[in-house]
Coordinates of C-alpha atoms in Angstrom, one line a residue:
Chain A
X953 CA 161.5 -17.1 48.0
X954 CA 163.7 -18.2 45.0
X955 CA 166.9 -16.2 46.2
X956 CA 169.7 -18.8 46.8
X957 CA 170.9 -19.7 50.6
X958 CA 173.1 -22.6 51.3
X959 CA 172.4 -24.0 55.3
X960 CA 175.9 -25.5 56.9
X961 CA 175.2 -28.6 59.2
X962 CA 177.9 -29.2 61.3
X963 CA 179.1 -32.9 60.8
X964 CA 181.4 -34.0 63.4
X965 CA 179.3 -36.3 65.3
X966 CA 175.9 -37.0 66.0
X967 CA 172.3 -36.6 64.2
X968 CA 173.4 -34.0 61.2
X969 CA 171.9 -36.3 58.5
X970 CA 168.5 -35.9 59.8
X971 CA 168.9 -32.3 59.9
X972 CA 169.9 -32.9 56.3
X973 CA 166.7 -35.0 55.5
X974 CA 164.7 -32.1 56.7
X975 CA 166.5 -29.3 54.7
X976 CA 165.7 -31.6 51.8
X977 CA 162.3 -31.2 52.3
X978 CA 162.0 -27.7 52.3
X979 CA 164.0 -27.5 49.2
X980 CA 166.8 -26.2 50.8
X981 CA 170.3 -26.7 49.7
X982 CA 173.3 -28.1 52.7
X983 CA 176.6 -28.3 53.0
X984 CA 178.5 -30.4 55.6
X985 CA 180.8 -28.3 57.6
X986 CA 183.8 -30.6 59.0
X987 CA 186.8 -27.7 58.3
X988 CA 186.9 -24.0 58.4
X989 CA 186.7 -23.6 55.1
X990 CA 183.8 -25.2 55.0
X991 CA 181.8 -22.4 55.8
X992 CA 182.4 -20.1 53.0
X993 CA 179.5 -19.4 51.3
X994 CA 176.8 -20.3 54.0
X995 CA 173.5 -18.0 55.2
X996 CA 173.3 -20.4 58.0
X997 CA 174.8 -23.2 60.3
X998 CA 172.6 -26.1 62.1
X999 CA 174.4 -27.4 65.4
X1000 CA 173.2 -30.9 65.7
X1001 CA 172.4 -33.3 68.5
X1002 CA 175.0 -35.6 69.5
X1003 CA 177.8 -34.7 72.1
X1004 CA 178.5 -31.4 72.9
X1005 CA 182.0 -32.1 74.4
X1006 CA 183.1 -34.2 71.2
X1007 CA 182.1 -31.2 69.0
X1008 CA 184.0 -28.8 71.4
X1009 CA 186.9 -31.2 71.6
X1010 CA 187.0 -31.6 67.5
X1011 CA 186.5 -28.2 66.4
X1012 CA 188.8 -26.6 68.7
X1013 CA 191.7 -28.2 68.0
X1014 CA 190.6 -28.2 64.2
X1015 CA 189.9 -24.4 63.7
X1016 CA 186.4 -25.2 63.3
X1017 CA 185.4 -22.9 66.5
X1018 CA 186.9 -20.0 65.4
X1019 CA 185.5 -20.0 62.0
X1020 CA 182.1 -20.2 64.1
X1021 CA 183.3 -17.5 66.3
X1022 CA 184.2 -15.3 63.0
X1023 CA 180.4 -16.4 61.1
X1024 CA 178.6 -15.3 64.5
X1025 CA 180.4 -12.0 64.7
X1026 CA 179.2 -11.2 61.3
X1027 CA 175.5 -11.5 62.2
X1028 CA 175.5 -15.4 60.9
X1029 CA 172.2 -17.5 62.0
X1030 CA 172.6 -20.0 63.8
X1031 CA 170.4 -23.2 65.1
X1032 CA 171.1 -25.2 67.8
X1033 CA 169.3 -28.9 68.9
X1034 CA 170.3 -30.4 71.9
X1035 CA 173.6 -30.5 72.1
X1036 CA 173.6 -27.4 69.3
X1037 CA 171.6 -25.2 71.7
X1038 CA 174.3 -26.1 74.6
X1039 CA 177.1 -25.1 72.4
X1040 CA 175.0 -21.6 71.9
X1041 CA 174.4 -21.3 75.6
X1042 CA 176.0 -18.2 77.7
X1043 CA 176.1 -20.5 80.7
X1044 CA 176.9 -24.2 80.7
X1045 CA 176.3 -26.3 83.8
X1046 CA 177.0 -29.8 85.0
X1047 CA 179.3 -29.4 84.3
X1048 CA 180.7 -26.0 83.1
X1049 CA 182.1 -26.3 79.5
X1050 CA 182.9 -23.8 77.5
X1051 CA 180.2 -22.8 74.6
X1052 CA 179.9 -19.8 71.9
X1053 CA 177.9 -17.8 74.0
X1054 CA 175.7 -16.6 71.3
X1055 CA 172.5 -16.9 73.3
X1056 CA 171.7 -15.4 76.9
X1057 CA 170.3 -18.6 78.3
X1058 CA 171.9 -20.9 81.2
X1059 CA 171.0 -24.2 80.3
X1060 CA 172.0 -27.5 82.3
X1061 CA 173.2 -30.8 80.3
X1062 CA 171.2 -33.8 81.1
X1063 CA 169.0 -32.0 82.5
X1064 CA 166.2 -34.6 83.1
X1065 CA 168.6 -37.4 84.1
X1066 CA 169.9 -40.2 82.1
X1067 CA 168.4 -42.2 78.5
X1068 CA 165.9 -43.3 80.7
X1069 CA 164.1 -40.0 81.2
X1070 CA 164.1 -39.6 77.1
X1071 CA 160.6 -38.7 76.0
X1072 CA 158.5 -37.7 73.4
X1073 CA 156.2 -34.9 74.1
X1074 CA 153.2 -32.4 72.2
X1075 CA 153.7 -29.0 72.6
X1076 CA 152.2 -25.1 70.9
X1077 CA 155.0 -23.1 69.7
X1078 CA 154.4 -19.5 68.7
X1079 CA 155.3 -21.0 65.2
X1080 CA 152.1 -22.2 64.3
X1081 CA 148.7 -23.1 65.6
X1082 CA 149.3 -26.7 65.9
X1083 CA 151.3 -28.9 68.2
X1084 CA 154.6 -30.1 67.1
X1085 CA 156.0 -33.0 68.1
X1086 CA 159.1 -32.9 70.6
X1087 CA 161.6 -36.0 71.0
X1088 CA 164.0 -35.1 73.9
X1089 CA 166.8 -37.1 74.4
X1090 CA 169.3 -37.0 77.2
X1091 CA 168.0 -33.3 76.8
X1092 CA 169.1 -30.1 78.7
X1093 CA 166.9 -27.6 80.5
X1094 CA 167.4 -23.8 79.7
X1095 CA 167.4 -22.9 83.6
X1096 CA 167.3 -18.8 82.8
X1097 CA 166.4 -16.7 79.8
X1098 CA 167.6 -13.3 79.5
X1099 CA 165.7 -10.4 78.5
X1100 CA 166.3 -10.4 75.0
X1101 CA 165.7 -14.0 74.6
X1102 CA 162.3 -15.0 73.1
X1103 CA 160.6 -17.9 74.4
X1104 CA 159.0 -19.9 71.7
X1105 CA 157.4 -22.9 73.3
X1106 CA 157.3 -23.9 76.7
X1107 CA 157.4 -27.8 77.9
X1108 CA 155.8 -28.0 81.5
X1109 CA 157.8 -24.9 82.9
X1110 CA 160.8 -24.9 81.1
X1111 CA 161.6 -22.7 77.8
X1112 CA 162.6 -25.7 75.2
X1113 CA 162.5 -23.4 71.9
X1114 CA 164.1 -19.6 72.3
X1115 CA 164.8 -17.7 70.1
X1116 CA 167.4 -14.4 70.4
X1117 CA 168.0 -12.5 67.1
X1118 CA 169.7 -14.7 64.7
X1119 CA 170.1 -17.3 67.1
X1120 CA 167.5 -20.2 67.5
X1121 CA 168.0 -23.3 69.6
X1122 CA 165.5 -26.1 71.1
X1123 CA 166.3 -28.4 73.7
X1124 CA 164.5 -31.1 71.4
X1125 CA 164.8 -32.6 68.3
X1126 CA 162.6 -31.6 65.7
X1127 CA 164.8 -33.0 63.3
X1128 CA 163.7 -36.7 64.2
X1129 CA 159.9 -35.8 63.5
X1130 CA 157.9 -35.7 60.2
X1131 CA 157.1 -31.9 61.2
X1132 CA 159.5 -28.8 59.7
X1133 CA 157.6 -26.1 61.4
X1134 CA 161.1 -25.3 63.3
X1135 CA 163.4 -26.0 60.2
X1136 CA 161.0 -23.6 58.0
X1137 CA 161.4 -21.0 60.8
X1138 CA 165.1 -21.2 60.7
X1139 CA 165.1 -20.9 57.0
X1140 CA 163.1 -17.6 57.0
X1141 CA 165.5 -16.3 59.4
X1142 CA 168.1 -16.9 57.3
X1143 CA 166.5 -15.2 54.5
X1144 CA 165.7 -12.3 56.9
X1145 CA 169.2 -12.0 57.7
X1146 CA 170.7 -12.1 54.2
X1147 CA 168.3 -9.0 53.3
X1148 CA 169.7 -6.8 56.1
X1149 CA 172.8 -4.4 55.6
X1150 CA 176.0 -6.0 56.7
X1151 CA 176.5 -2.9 59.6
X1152 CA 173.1 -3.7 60.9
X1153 CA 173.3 -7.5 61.5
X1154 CA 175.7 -8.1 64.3
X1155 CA 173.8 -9.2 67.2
X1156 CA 174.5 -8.0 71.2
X1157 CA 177.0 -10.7 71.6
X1158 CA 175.8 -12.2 75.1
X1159 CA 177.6 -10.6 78.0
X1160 CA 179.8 -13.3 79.7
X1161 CA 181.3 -16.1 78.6
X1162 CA 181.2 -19.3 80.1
X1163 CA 183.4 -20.9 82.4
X1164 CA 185.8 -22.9 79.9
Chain B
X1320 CA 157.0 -51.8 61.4
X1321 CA 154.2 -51.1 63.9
X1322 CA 156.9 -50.4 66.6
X1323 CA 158.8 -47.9 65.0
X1324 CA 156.1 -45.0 65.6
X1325 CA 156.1 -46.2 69.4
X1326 CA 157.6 -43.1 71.2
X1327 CA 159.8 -46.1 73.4
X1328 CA 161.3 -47.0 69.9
X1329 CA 161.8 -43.5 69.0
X1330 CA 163.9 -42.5 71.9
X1331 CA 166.3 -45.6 71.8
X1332 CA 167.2 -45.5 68.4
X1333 CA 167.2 -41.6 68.7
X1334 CA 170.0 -41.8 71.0
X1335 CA 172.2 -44.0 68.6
X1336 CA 171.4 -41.5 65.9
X1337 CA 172.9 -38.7 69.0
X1338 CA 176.1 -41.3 68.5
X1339 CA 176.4 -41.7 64.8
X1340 CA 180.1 -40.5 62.9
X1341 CA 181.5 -40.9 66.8
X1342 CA 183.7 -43.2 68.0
X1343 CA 182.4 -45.5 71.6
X1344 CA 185.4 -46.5 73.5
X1345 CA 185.5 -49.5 76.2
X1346 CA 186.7 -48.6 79.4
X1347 CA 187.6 -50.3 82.7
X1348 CA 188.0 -47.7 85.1
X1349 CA 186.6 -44.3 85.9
X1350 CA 190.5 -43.0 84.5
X1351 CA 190.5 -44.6 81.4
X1352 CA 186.5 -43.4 81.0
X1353 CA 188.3 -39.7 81.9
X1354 CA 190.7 -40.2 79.3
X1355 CA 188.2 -41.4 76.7
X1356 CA 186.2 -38.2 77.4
X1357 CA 188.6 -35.6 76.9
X1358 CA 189.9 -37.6 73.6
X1359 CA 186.1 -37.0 72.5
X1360 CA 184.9 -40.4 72.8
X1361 CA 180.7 -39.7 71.7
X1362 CA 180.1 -42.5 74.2
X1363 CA 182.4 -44.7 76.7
X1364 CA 181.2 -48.7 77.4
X1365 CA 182.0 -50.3 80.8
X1366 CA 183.3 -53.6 80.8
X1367 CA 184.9 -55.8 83.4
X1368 CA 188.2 -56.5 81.2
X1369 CA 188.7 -55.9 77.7
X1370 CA 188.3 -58.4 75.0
X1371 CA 192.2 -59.0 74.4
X1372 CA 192.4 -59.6 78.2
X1373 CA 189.6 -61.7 78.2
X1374 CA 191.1 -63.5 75.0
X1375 CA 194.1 -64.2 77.3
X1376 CA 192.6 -64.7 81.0
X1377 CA 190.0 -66.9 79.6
X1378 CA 187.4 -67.6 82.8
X1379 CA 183.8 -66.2 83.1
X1380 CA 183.3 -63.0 81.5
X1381 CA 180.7 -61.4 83.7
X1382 CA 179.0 -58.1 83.1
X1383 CA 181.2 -55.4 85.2
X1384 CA 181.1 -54.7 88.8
X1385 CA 178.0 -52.3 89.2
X1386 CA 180.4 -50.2 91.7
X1387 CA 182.4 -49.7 88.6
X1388 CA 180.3 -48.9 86.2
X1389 CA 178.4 -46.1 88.4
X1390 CA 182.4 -44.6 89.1
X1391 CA 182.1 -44.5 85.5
X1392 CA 178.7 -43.0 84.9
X1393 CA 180.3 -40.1 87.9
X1394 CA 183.0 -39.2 86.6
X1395 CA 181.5 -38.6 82.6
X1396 CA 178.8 -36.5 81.0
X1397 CA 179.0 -38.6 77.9
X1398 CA 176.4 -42.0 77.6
X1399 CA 177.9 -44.9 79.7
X1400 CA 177.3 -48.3 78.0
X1401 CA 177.5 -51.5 79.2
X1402 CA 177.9 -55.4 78.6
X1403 CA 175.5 -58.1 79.7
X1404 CA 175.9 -61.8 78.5
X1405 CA 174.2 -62.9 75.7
X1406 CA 170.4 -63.9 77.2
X1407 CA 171.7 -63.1 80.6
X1408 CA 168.2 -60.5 81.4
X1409 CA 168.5 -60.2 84.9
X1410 CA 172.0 -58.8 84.0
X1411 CA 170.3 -56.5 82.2
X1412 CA 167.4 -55.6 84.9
X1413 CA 170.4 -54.9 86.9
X1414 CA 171.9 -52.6 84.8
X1415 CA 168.3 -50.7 83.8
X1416 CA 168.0 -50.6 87.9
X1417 CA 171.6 -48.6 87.7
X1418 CA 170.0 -46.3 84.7
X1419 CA 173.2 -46.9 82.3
X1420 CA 172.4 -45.3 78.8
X1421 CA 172.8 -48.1 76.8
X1422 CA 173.0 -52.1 77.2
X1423 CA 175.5 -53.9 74.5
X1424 CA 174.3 -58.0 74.8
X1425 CA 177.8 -59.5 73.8
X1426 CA 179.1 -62.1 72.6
X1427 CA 182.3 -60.8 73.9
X1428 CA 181.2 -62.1 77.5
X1429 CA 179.8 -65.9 78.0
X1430 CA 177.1 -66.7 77.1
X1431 CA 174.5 -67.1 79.8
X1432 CA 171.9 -69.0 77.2
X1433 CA 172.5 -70.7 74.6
X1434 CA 169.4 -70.5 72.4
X1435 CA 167.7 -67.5 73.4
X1436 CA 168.6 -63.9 73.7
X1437 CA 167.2 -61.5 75.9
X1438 CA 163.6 -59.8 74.9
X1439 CA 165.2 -56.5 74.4
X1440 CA 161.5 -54.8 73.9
X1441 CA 160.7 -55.8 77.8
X1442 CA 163.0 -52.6 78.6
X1443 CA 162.9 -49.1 78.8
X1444 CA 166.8 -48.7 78.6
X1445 CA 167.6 -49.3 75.0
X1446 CA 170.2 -52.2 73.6
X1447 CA 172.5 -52.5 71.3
X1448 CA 173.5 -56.4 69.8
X1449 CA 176.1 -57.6 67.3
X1450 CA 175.9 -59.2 63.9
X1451 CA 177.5 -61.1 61.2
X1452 CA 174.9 -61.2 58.6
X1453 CA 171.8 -59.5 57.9
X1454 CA 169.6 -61.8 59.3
X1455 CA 171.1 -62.4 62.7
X1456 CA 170.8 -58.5 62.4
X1457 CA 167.3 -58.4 62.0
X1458 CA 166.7 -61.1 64.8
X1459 CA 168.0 -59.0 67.4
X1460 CA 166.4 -56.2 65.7
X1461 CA 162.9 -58.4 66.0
X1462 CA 164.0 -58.8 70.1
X1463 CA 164.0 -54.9 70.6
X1464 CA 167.9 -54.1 69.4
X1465 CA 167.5 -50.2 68.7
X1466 CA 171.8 -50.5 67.6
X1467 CA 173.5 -52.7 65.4
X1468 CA 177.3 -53.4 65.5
X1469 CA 179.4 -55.6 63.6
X1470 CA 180.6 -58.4 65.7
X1471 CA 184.2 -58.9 64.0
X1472 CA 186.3 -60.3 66.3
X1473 CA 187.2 -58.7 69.4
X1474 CA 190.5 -58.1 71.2
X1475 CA 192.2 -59.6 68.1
X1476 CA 193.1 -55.5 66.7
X1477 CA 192.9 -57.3 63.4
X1478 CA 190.0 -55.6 61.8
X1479 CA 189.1 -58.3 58.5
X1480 CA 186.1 -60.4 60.3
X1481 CA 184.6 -56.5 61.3
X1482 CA 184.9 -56.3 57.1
X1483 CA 183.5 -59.6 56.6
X1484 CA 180.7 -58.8 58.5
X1485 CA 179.8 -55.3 57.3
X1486 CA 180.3 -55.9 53.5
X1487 CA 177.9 -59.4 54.3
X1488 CA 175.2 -57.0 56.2
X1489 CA 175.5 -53.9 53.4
X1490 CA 175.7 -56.7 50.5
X1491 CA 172.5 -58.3 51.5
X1492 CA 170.8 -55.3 52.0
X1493 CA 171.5 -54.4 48.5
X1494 CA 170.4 -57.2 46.8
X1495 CA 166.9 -57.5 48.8
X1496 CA 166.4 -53.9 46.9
X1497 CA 166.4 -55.9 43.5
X1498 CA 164.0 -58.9 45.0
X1499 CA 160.5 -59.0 44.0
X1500 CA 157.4 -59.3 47.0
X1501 CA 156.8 -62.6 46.2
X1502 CA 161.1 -63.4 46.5
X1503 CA 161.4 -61.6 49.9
X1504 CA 159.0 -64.9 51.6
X1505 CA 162.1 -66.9 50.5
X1506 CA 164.9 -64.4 51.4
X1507 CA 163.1 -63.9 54.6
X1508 CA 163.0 -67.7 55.2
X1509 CA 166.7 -68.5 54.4
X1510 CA 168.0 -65.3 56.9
X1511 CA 165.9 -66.4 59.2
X1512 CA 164.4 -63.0 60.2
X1513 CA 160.7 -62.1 60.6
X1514 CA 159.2 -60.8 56.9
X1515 CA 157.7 -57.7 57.7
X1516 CA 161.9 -56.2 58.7
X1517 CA 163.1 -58.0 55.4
X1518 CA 160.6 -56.1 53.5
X1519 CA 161.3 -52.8 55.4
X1520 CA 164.7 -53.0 54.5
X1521 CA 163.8 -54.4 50.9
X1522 CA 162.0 -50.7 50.5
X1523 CA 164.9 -48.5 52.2
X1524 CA 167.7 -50.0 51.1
X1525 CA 169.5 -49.9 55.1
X1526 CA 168.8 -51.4 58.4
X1527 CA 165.4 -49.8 60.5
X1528 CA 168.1 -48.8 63.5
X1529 CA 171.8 -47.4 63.0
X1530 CA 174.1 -49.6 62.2
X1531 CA 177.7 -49.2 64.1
X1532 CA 180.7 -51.3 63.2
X1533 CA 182.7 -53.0 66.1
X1534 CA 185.6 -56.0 66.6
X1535 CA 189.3 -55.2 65.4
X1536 CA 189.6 -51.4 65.1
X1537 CA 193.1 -50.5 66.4
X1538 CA 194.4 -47.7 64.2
X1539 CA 192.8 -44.3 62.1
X1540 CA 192.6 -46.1 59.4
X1541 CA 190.3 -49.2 60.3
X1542 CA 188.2 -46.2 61.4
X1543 CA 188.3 -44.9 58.3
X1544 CA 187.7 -48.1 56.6
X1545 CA 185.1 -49.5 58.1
X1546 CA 183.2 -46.1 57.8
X1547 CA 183.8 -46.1 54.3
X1548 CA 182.1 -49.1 54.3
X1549 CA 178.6 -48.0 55.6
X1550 CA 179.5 -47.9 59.2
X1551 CA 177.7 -44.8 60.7
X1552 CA 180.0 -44.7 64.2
X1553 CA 182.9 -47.0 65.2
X1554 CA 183.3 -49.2 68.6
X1555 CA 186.9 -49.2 70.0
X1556 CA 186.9 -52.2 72.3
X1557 CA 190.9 -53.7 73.3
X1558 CA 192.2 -51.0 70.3
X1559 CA 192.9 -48.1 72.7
X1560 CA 194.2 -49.1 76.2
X1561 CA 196.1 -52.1 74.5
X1562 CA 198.0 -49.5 72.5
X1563 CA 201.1 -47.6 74.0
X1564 CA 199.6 -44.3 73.7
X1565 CA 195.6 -44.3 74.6
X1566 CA 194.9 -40.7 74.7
X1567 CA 196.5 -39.9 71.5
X1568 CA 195.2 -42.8 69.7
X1569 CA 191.8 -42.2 71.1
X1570 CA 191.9 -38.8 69.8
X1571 CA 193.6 -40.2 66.3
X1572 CA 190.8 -42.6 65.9
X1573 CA 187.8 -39.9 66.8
X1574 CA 189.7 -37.6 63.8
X1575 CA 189.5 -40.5 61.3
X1576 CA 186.0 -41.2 62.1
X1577 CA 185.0 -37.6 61.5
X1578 CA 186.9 -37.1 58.5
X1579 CA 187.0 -40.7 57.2
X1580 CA 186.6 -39.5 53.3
X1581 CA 189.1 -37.0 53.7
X1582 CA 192.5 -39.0 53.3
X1583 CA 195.0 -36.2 54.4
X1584 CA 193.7 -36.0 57.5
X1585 CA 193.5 -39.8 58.2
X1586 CA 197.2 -39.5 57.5
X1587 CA 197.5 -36.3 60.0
X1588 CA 195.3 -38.7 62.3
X1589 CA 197.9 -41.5 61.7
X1590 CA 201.0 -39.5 62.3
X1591 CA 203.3 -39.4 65.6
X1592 CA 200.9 -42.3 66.7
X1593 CA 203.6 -45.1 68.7
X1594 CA 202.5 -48.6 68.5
X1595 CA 199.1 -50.4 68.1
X1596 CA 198.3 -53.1 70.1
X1597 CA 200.2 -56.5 68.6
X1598 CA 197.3 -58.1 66.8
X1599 CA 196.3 -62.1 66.3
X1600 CA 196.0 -63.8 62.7
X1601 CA 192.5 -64.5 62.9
X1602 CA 193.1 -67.6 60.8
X1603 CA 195.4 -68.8 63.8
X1604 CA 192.4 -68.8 66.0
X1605 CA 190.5 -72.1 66.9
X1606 CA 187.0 -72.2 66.4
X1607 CA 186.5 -72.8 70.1
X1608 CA 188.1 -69.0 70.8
X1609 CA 186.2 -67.4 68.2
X1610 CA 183.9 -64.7 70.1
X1611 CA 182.0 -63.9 66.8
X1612 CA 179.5 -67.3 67.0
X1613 CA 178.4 -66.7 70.1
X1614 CA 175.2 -65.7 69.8
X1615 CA 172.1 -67.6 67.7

């Protein structure tokens, strides 16, 4: 476990710093990414909560996507919450945005309504025999799963944690609990990742790309 | 802190974490909420007329039309805030009934009460208040305030009271580190805030709930400085559709906020941007037009 990776939390808005708070814990060393080259060096980015259409808006026109776009096509990990597991979505709805398409899920933004339907639930994952806490705020619903996407934990019938390959997103926030189950199961998957040959790591990019 | 492990608290000031290192634009119309959007505004706030038009119209500032504000909450994905008078609560039961994502009790609008404000834990949708000092902070924070901006002064684009206010707020903070338990009754006593938040922050060294700065911020640069600072997200009231070119300063203001320790792209941010709105010499001000003491 002492091998060196270096997690990148996307920092152009929103909750990165408890993402940050959480890698701390685990012992894990971060690095901001706010420019491209930002992401040299990294086994694995965190998308944060916060606004998906800021994020979009910022890293497009700052190169910031396509050094995203390059990482994933190398087999990178990635981890999306919230607003990180929209960007990763195949499919965005209401409305359509465009996204990295990393994941074969078709997820719908705000999908419970407003702030006022923000919650705080209990709920198994397949990460550990106990419940973990799940804060959902302004949170999307994964509508669809494709086959190759595997369903980590379930709140009432929607998929809230999948998992596809290198690619991990929740539709909560385990970032704003005292509980790392997720974030330790992110880290092992970077670690996974970095022990595989470089030919053998890039993932079936999802089929279609979203409406931009 | 009892509250803070209620699941209610956890949810309000989760959604201002959702906001931090963004920029929350005020808006009038569903167009300039459009326009804030696709600048990357992190949140848009729906008021009846800006602060410099306020400032200049004088009258009754009222919270905004409700027709408004839901053209608003249509036409964006983003959180739609909104502005209720200071201890004006059936204001805010209005706006809760409409299901805005945020309510903003301003001292930008009059006053509805004088003495009190509104009991911001009697509501589900969550609040955000402005301060001066650290212990009109933690008042509001007492009522149920799950946000915190710096008042500075609003619709004057000059941005030295939202300065004022933030080094008074990160300064105190600091030095209630150094105190001793049995120093913290006094300190307590002379901010005039509840013990048990003056020791919280006495122990973390920052406020229990995110703590924005607001009042002034016309170009990439305030952004910049007021982040610097120890604001975590910035409020662009009269700053952007006062200016001669709101999109693209909407969009250079969201840059400097982002990258507001990274100088060269401040001065990107700053570049090709036309004029910012005129500005008023705060000193020039009578007390009487000062929006920054409303609010007790």
């Amino acid at each position: 476990m002492s091998e060196k990776i270096k997690i990148g939390i996307l920092a152009i808005q929103g909750d990165y710093q408890a993402h940050s708070k959480m890698l701390d814990r685990l012992g894990v060393p971060w690095t901001y990414i706010r420019r491209p080259e930002d992401i040299d060096g990294i086994g694995g980015i965190i998308l944060p909560g916060g606004e998906s259409t800021t994020h979009i808006k910022v890293m497009r026109e700052e190169g910031v996507w396509d050094a995203l776009e390059q990482f994933a096509a190398r087999g990178g990990a990635f981890f999306g919450t919230c607003a990180g597991a929209i960007l990763l979505a195949r499919e965005v709805h209401n409305p359509p945005q465009a996204s990295l398409a990393l994941l074969d899920v078709s997820i719908l933004r705000n999908g419970y309504g407003r702030q006022l339907a923000s919650d705080v639930h209990e709920g198994k994952t397949k990460l550990s025999d106990r419940p973990i806490e799940m804060v959902f705020i302004r949170a999307p619903i994964i509508e669809s799963v494709g086959e190759n996407v595997e369903v980590l934990a379930k709140d009432a019938a929607h998929p809230v944690l999948v998992q596809q390959g290198p690619i991990l997103a929740a539709t909560f926030h385990p970032e704003l609990t005292n509980d790392p189950t997720v974030h330790r199961h992110f880290v092992e998957m970077v670690r996974l990742q970095g022990h595989q040959p470089a030919a053998a790591k890039s993932p079936e990019r999802a089929s279609s790309r979203a409406t931009r | 802190m009892d509250v803070i492990n209620d699941n209610l608290w956890r949810v309000k000031v989760g959604l201002a974490e959702m906001l931090k290192g963004g920029v929350i634009m005020d808006v009038t119309t569903a167009e300039q909420a459009k326009i804030a959007e696709d600048a990357g505004a992190c949140a848009v706030m729906a008021l009846e007329r800006v602060p410099s038009d306020i400032r200049k119209e004088g009258g009754v500032a009222r919270m905004a039309a409700p027709r408004v504000i839901r053209e608003i909450m249509d036409v964006v994905s983003i959180p739609v805030m909104a502005k209720v008078r200071i201890g004006h609560f059936a204001e805010a039961q209005v706006l809760e009934a409409l299901e805005v994502d945020y309510i903003d009790e301003s001292e930008v609008l009059t006053p509805a009460d004088e003495e009190h404000h509104v009991w911001k834990h009697g509501f589900k949708v969550p609040f955000v208040c402005g301060a001066r000092n650290l212990g009109e902070a933690l008042r509001r924070i007492a009522e149920g305030a799950a946000m915190i901006r710096t008042k500075g002064e609003a619709g004057s684009g000059n941005i030295v009271e939202a300065v004022r206010h933030m080094r008074a707020i990160v300064g105190q903070m600091k030095k209630l580190t150094t105190l001793g338990q049995e120093e913290l009754v006094h300190e307590s006593k002379e901010l005039g805030a509840p013990l048990d938040l003056v020791a919280w922050v006495a122990k973390h060294g920052k406020l229990p709930v995110p703590n924005f700065s607001a009042g002034g911020v016309a170009t990439p640069a305030d952004a910049a400085l007021v982040m610097q600072l120890g604001a975590e997200a910035v409020f662009v009231g009269s700053g952007i559709f006062k200016s001669s070119d709101p999109a693209q300063r909407a969009r250079a203001i969201v840059k400097a906020t982002t990258h507001y320790k990274d100088p060269k792209v401040v001065l990107e941010a700053s570049e090709e941007l036309g004029e910012a709105m005129k500005g008023i010499d705060v000193r020039q001000l009578e007390e009487k037009d000062l929006l920054q003491t409303r609010g007790w």
